[in-house]
């Protein structure tokens, strides 16, 4: 039975947990050390969406994080992008990458958003090289590999390519029609989307598909009426009796799917079908007393579930009567960043406009 009122959302504690993980990982999370750039985004995103970035960090720390992220930008035969971290190389970032430290498309997406959170001016971004990198990652079936000529190839990486193109305001780095065909081929009989064709419907990849379709088509509803109804029904059925969302049919609820499924419904303009109070109650039960949010109650917290839980609350908040602790910064559901960070990215990442009348 759900409680009559929500306990406070420990924004300060969650922000402290994520800032601590920017400095060093607890033993329970060392397995994600090779993906430091993505981890940095979840930490910085948590600080950003909770409104705690300026309170919990100092100018020199934010500058230090900016410099570290830029040191992961690499250049080579297949273009420019951001690698996961420097753990596989001792080379200076100005040298060409080798086969074991290629730029990675998901890390590039998270790097651009992290730098936007830190309000970088992107004067060091190799935009032409980034477009070349995107082209080198697209496969004949329209999907995108995580790295040039190899790596994972599914809806997650395809969404990242769409998000990067949106932030660049330049779609010349991909064959859009082919990519859209790939997205459609991942749709399942349930109404969700699998990672790849003939895969099981997943909450995360359903979000990736719907957000990508909205980014490129800019339509309020990118699906036909019949497809929309089927997708909405499947997503709504994934909300469990404890308020959380499951990522697959007949699976237990997991805090991260409150965002993946909740944001998908929001993209389809069906967020009002979610029991927001129950969802927030589930997220509250996943809070760790010393800060951070876990996937389920009683588990260790981590930045990934902390950020996605906070993002879900920001996008689908409970009733305002639950108190100010549950008030978070507004979120752009398509780029998965706060509205202010999304606006910064869209304003500063595209190439500067050339004034055709200059010098006349």
Coordinates of C-alpha atoms in Angstrom, one line a residue:
X1 CA 0.0 0.0 0.0
X2 CA 1.4 3.4 -1.0
X3 CA 2.0 6.0 1.7
X4 CA -0.5 8.9 2.1
X5 CA 2.3 11.5 1.6
X6 CA 5.8 11.4 0.2
X7 CA 8.9 11.7 2.3
X8 CA 11.3 14.5 1.3
X9 CA 13.4 14.1 -1.8
X10 CA 17.0 14.4 -0.6
X11 CA 18.3 16.6 -3.4
X12 CA 21.3 17.7 -1.4
X13 CA 22.3 14.2 -0.5
X14 CA 21.9 13.0 -4.0
X15 CA 24.0 15.8 -5.3
X16 CA 26.7 15.1 -2.8
X17 CA 26.7 11.4 -3.8
X18 CA 27.2 12.3 -7.5
X19 CA 29.9 14.9 -6.7
X20 CA 31.7 12.3 -4.7
X21 CA 31.6 9.9 -7.7
X22 CA 33.2 12.5 -9.9
X23 CA 36.2 12.3 -7.6
X24 CA 36.3 8.5 -7.1
X25 CA 34.1 5.5 -7.4
X26 CA 33.0 3.2 -4.5
X27 CA 34.0 -0.4 -4.9
X28 CA 30.4 -1.3 -5.9
X29 CA 30.8 0.8 -9.1
X30 CA 34.4 0.2 -10.3
X31 CA 33.1 -1.9 -13.2
X32 CA 31.9 1.3 -14.9
X33 CA 35.3 3.0 -14.7
X34 CA 36.0 2.4 -18.4
X35 CA 32.9 4.5 -19.2
X36 CA 33.9 7.6 -17.2
X37 CA 32.5 10.1 -19.7
X38 CA 29.0 8.7 -19.4
X39 CA 29.4 8.5 -15.6
X40 CA 30.4 12.1 -15.6
X41 CA 27.2 13.1 -17.4
X42 CA 25.0 11.2 -14.9
X43 CA 26.8 13.0 -12.1
X44 CA 26.7 16.4 -13.6
X45 CA 23.2 15.9 -14.9
X46 CA 22.1 15.1 -11.3
X47 CA 23.7 18.3 -10.0
X48 CA 22.1 20.2 -12.9
X49 CA 18.5 18.9 -12.6
X50 CA 18.5 19.2 -8.8
X51 CA 19.6 22.8 -9.1
X52 CA 22.7 22.0 -6.9
X53 CA 25.5 22.5 -9.4
X54 CA 26.4 26.1 -8.3
X55 CA 25.9 25.2 -4.6
X56 CA 27.9 22.1 -4.4
X57 CA 30.8 22.9 -6.7
X58 CA 33.4 25.6 -7.1
X59 CA 34.6 27.4 -10.2
X60 CA 38.0 25.7 -10.3
X61 CA 36.2 22.3 -10.1
X62 CA 34.0 23.0 -13.0
X63 CA 36.9 24.2 -15.0
X64 CA 38.9 21.1 -14.1
X65 CA 36.0 18.9 -15.3
X66 CA 35.7 20.9 -18.6
X67 CA 39.4 20.4 -19.3
X68 CA 39.2 16.7 -18.6
X69 CA 36.3 16.3 -21.0
X70 CA 38.0 18.2 -23.7
X71 CA 41.1 15.9 -23.2
X72 CA 38.9 13.0 -24.4
X73 CA 38.2 14.6 -27.8
X74 CA 40.2 12.6 -30.3
X75 CA 40.9 13.0 -34.0
X76 CA 41.8 10.5 -36.7
X77 CA 41.1 8.9 -40.0
X78 CA 37.4 8.4 -39.3
X79 CA 36.8 11.9 -37.9
X80 CA 36.6 13.4 -34.4
X81 CA 34.6 12.5 -31.4
X82 CA 35.0 11.7 -27.7
X83 CA 36.4 8.5 -26.2
X84 CA 35.1 7.0 -23.0
X85 CA 38.3 8.0 -21.0
X86 CA 42.0 7.8 -21.2
X87 CA 42.3 4.5 -19.5
X88 CA 43.5 2.7 -22.6
X89 CA 46.1 5.2 -23.8
X90 CA 48.9 7.4 -22.6
X91 CA 48.9 9.5 -25.7
X92 CA 48.2 13.2 -25.8
X93 CA 44.7 13.9 -27.2
X94 CA 46.2 15.8 -30.1
X95 CA 47.6 12.6 -31.6
X96 CA 45.5 10.4 -33.8
X97 CA 43.6 7.6 -32.0
X98 CA 44.4 4.0 -32.5
X99 CA 42.2 0.9 -32.7
X100 CA 41.8 0.6 -28.9
X101 CA 40.8 4.2 -28.1
X102 CA 38.4 5.2 -30.9
X103 CA 35.9 7.9 -30.2
X104 CA 32.5 6.4 -29.2
X105 CA 29.1 7.8 -30.2
X106 CA 27.4 7.4 -26.8
X107 CA 30.3 9.1 -25.1
X108 CA 30.3 11.9 -27.7
X109 CA 26.6 12.5 -26.9
X110 CA 27.2 12.6 -23.2
X111 CA 30.3 14.8 -23.6
X112 CA 28.4 17.5 -25.5
X113 CA 25.7 17.6 -22.9
X114 CA 28.2 17.6 -20.0
X115 CA 30.0 20.5 -21.5
X116 CA 26.7 22.3 -22.0
X117 CA 25.9 21.7 -18.3
X118 CA 29.3 23.4 -17.6
X119 CA 28.4 26.2 -20.0
X120 CA 31.4 25.7 -22.3
X121 CA 31.6 27.9 -25.4
X122 CA 32.6 24.9 -27.7
X123 CA 35.3 26.9 -29.4
X124 CA 37.4 23.7 -29.3
X125 CA 34.8 21.5 -31.0
X126 CA 35.8 19.9 -34.3
X127 CA 32.4 20.2 -36.0
X128 CA 33.6 19.0 -39.4
X129 CA 35.4 16.1 -37.9
X130 CA 32.3 15.2 -35.8
X131 CA 30.1 15.0 -38.9
X132 CA 32.7 12.8 -40.5
X133 CA 32.7 10.6 -37.4
X134 CA 28.9 10.2 -37.7
X135 CA 29.1 9.2 -41.3
X136 CA 31.8 6.6 -40.5
X137 CA 29.5 5.0 -37.8
X138 CA 26.4 4.6 -40.0
X139 CA 25.8 1.1 -41.3
X140 CA 24.1 0.0 -44.6
X141 CA 20.9 -0.8 -42.7
X142 CA 20.7 2.8 -41.4
X143 CA 21.7 2.0 -37.9
X144 CA 24.8 3.5 -36.2
X145 CA 27.7 1.6 -34.6
X146 CA 29.2 2.8 -31.4
X147 CA 32.6 3.2 -33.1
X148 CA 33.8 3.5 -36.7
X149 CA 33.5 0.2 -38.5
X150 CA 32.4 -1.7 -35.4
X151 CA 30.9 -1.9 -31.9
X152 CA 27.3 -2.1 -30.7
X153 CA 24.8 -1.2 -33.3
X154 CA 21.2 -0.6 -32.1
X155 CA 18.6 2.1 -31.2
X156 CA 20.7 3.5 -28.4
X157 CA 23.6 4.5 -30.7
X158 CA 21.1 5.6 -33.4
X159 CA 19.3 8.0 -31.0
X160 CA 22.7 9.4 -30.0
X161 CA 23.4 10.2 -33.7
X162 CA 20.1 12.0 -33.9
X163 CA 20.7 13.9 -30.8
X164 CA 24.2 15.0 -31.9
X165 CA 22.9 16.1 -35.3
X166 CA 20.2 18.1 -33.5
X167 CA 22.8 19.8 -31.3
X168 CA 24.9 20.5 -34.3
X169 CA 21.9 21.7 -36.2
X170 CA 23.4 19.8 -39.2
X171 CA 22.0 16.6 -40.5
X172 CA 24.6 16.1 -43.3
X173 CA 26.4 13.5 -41.1
X174 CA 23.8 10.8 -41.8
X175 CA 21.4 9.3 -44.3
X176 CA 18.2 10.3 -42.5
X177 CA 15.8 8.2 -44.6
X178 CA 17.8 5.0 -44.0
X179 CA 18.1 5.7 -40.3
X180 CA 14.3 6.2 -40.0
X181 CA 13.8 2.9 -41.8
X182 CA 16.0 1.2 -39.2
X183 CA 14.0 2.7 -36.4
X184 CA 10.7 1.5 -37.8
X185 CA 12.2 -2.0 -38.3
X186 CA 12.8 -2.3 -34.5
X187 CA 9.1 -1.9 -33.7
X188 CA 7.6 -4.9 -32.0
X189 CA 4.1 -6.4 -31.9
X190 CA 3.6 -5.1 -28.3
X191 CA 4.0 -1.5 -29.5
X192 CA 7.4 -0.9 -28.0
X193 CA 10.8 -1.0 -29.7
X194 CA 13.6 -3.5 -29.4
X195 CA 17.3 -2.7 -29.5
X196 CA 17.4 -4.1 -33.0
X197 CA 15.0 -5.8 -35.5
X198 CA 13.2 -8.8 -34.0
X199 CA 14.3 -7.9 -30.5
X200 CA 12.1 -7.8 -27.4
X201 CA 10.5 -4.4 -26.6
X202 CA 12.4 -2.4 -24.0
X203 CA 11.6 0.8 -22.2
X204 CA 14.9 2.4 -22.9
X205 CA 15.0 1.7 -26.6
X206 CA 11.4 2.7 -27.0
X207 CA 12.4 6.1 -25.6
X208 CA 15.3 6.2 -28.0
X209 CA 13.0 5.5 -31.0
X210 CA 10.3 7.9 -30.1
X211 CA 12.7 10.7 -29.1
X212 CA 14.7 10.3 -32.3
X213 CA 11.5 10.4 -34.4
X214 CA 10.5 13.6 -32.7
X215 CA 13.9 15.2 -33.1
X216 CA 14.0 14.7 -36.9
X217 CA 10.3 15.1 -37.8
X218 CA 9.4 17.8 -35.2
X219 CA 5.9 16.4 -35.3
X220 CA 3.9 16.4 -32.0
X221 CA 3.1 12.7 -32.6
X222 CA 5.4 10.8 -35.0
X223 CA 3.2 7.7 -35.0
X224 CA -0.1 6.8 -36.7
X225 CA -3.1 6.8 -34.4
X226 CA -3.2 3.0 -34.2
X227 CA 0.5 2.7 -33.5
X228 CA 0.3 5.4 -30.9
X229 CA -2.5 3.7 -29.1
X230 CA -0.6 0.4 -29.0
X231 CA 2.6 2.0 -27.8
X232 CA 0.8 4.0 -25.1
X233 CA -1.0 0.9 -23.9
X234 CA 2.2 -1.1 -23.6
X235 CA 4.0 1.8 -21.7
X236 CA 1.1 2.3 -19.3
X237 CA 0.9 -1.4 -18.5
X238 CA 4.6 -1.3 -17.5
X239 CA 3.8 0.8 -14.4
X240 CA 3.8 -1.7 -11.6
X241 CA 1.6 -1.8 -8.5
X242 CA 4.4 -0.3 -6.4
X243 CA 4.5 2.8 -8.7
X244 CA 7.7 2.0 -10.5
X245 CA 8.1 1.0 -14.2
X246 CA 9.4 -2.2 -15.6
X247 CA 11.5 -2.1 -18.7
X248 CA 10.1 -5.3 -20.2
X249 CA 6.8 -7.2 -20.0
X250 CA 6.5 -9.2 -16.7
X251 CA 9.7 -7.9 -15.2
X252 CA 10.2 -6.2 -11.8
X253 CA 10.1 -2.4 -11.6
X254 CA 13.5 -0.5 -11.8
X255 CA 13.9 3.2 -11.0
X256 CA 15.6 4.0 -14.3
X257 CA 12.5 2.9 -16.3
X258 CA 10.5 5.7 -14.5
X259 CA 12.3 7.9 -17.0
X260 CA 12.6 5.7 -20.0
X261 CA 8.9 4.8 -20.0
X262 CA 7.7 8.0 -18.4
X263 CA 9.5 10.2 -20.9
X264 CA 8.2 8.0 -23.8
X265 CA 4.7 8.7 -22.6
X266 CA 5.5 12.4 -22.3
X267 CA 6.8 12.4 -25.9
X268 CA 3.5 10.9 -27.0
X269 CA 1.6 13.6 -25.0
X270 CA 0.2 10.9 -22.7
X271 CA 2.0 11.8 -19.5
X272 CA -1.3 12.3 -17.8
X273 CA -1.9 8.6 -17.9
X274 CA 0.9 8.0 -15.4
X275 CA 0.2 7.7 -11.7
X276 CA 2.8 10.4 -10.8
X277 CA 2.3 10.2 -7.0
X278 CA 2.9 6.4 -7.1
X279 CA 5.9 6.8 -9.3
X280 CA 7.5 9.4 -7.0
X281 CA 6.7 7.1 -4.0
X282 CA 8.6 4.3 -5.6
X283 CA 11.6 6.6 -6.4
X284 CA 11.5 7.8 -2.8
X285 CA 11.7 4.2 -1.5
X286 CA 14.9 3.8 -3.6
X287 CA 16.7 6.6 -1.9
X288 CA 19.8 5.7 0.1
X289 CA 20.0 7.4 3.5
X290 CA 23.5 8.9 2.7
X291 CA 22.6 10.1 -0.8
X292 CA 22.0 8.6 -4.2
X293 CA 19.1 6.5 -5.6
X294 CA 19.3 2.8 -6.4
X295 CA 17.5 0.7 -9.0
X296 CA 15.3 -0.9 -6.4
X297 CA 14.8 -0.4 -2.6
X298 CA 17.7 -1.7 -0.6
X299 CA 20.3 -1.8 -3.3
X300 CA 23.5 0.3 -3.6
X301 CA 22.9 3.7 -5.2
X302 CA 24.7 4.8 -8.4
X303 CA 24.8 8.0 -10.5
X304 CA 22.9 6.3 -13.4
X305 CA 19.8 5.5 -11.4
X306 CA 20.1 8.7 -9.4
X307 CA 20.1 10.9 -12.6
X308 CA 17.3 9.1 -14.4
X309 CA 15.1 9.0 -11.3
X310 CA 15.6 12.8 -10.8
X311 CA 14.9 13.3 -14.5
X312 CA 11.7 11.4 -14.3
X313 CA 10.5 13.5 -11.3
X314 CA 11.5 16.7 -13.2
X315 CA 9.5 15.7 -16.2
X316 CA 6.6 14.1 -14.3
X317 CA 6.5 15.8 -10.9
X318 CA 4.1 14.9 -8.1
X319 CA 1.5 17.3 -6.8
X320 CA 3.0 20.6 -5.6
X321 CA 1.5 19.9 -2.2
X322 CA 4.2 17.4 -1.6
X323 CA 6.6 20.2 -0.8
X324 CA 9.5 22.1 -2.4
X325 CA 12.0 19.2 -2.0
X326 CA 10.3 17.6 -5.0
X327 CA 10.6 20.7 -7.2
X328 CA 13.3 20.2 -9.8
X329 CA 14.5 22.1 -12.9
X330 CA 12.3 21.6 -16.0
X331 CA 13.6 19.0 -18.5
X332 CA 13.8 18.7 -22.3
X333 CA 12.6 15.1 -22.8
X334 CA 14.1 14.8 -26.3
X335 CA 17.8 15.6 -25.5
X336 CA 17.4 14.3 -21.9
X337 CA 18.8 17.5 -20.2
X338 CA 17.4 20.4 -18.4
X339 CA 15.7 23.0 -20.5
X340 CA 18.5 25.6 -19.7
X341 CA 21.2 23.1 -20.7
X342 CA 19.3 22.0 -23.8
X343 CA 19.0 25.7 -24.9
X344 CA 22.7 26.3 -24.2
X345 CA 23.6 23.2 -26.4
X346 CA 21.3 24.3 -29.2
X347 CA 22.7 27.8 -29.1
X348 CA 26.5 27.1 -28.8
X349 CA 27.2 23.8 -30.4
X350 CA 26.1 24.6 -34.0
X351 CA 28.8 26.2 -36.3
X352 CA 28.7 30.0 -36.1
X353 CA 26.5 31.5 -38.8
X354 CA 28.3 33.2 -41.6
X355 CA 27.0 36.7 -42.5
X356 CA 26.7 36.7 -46.3
X357 CA 26.5 40.4 -46.2
X358 CA 29.7 40.9 -44.3
X359 CA 32.2 43.1 -46.1
X360 CA 29.7 44.4 -48.6

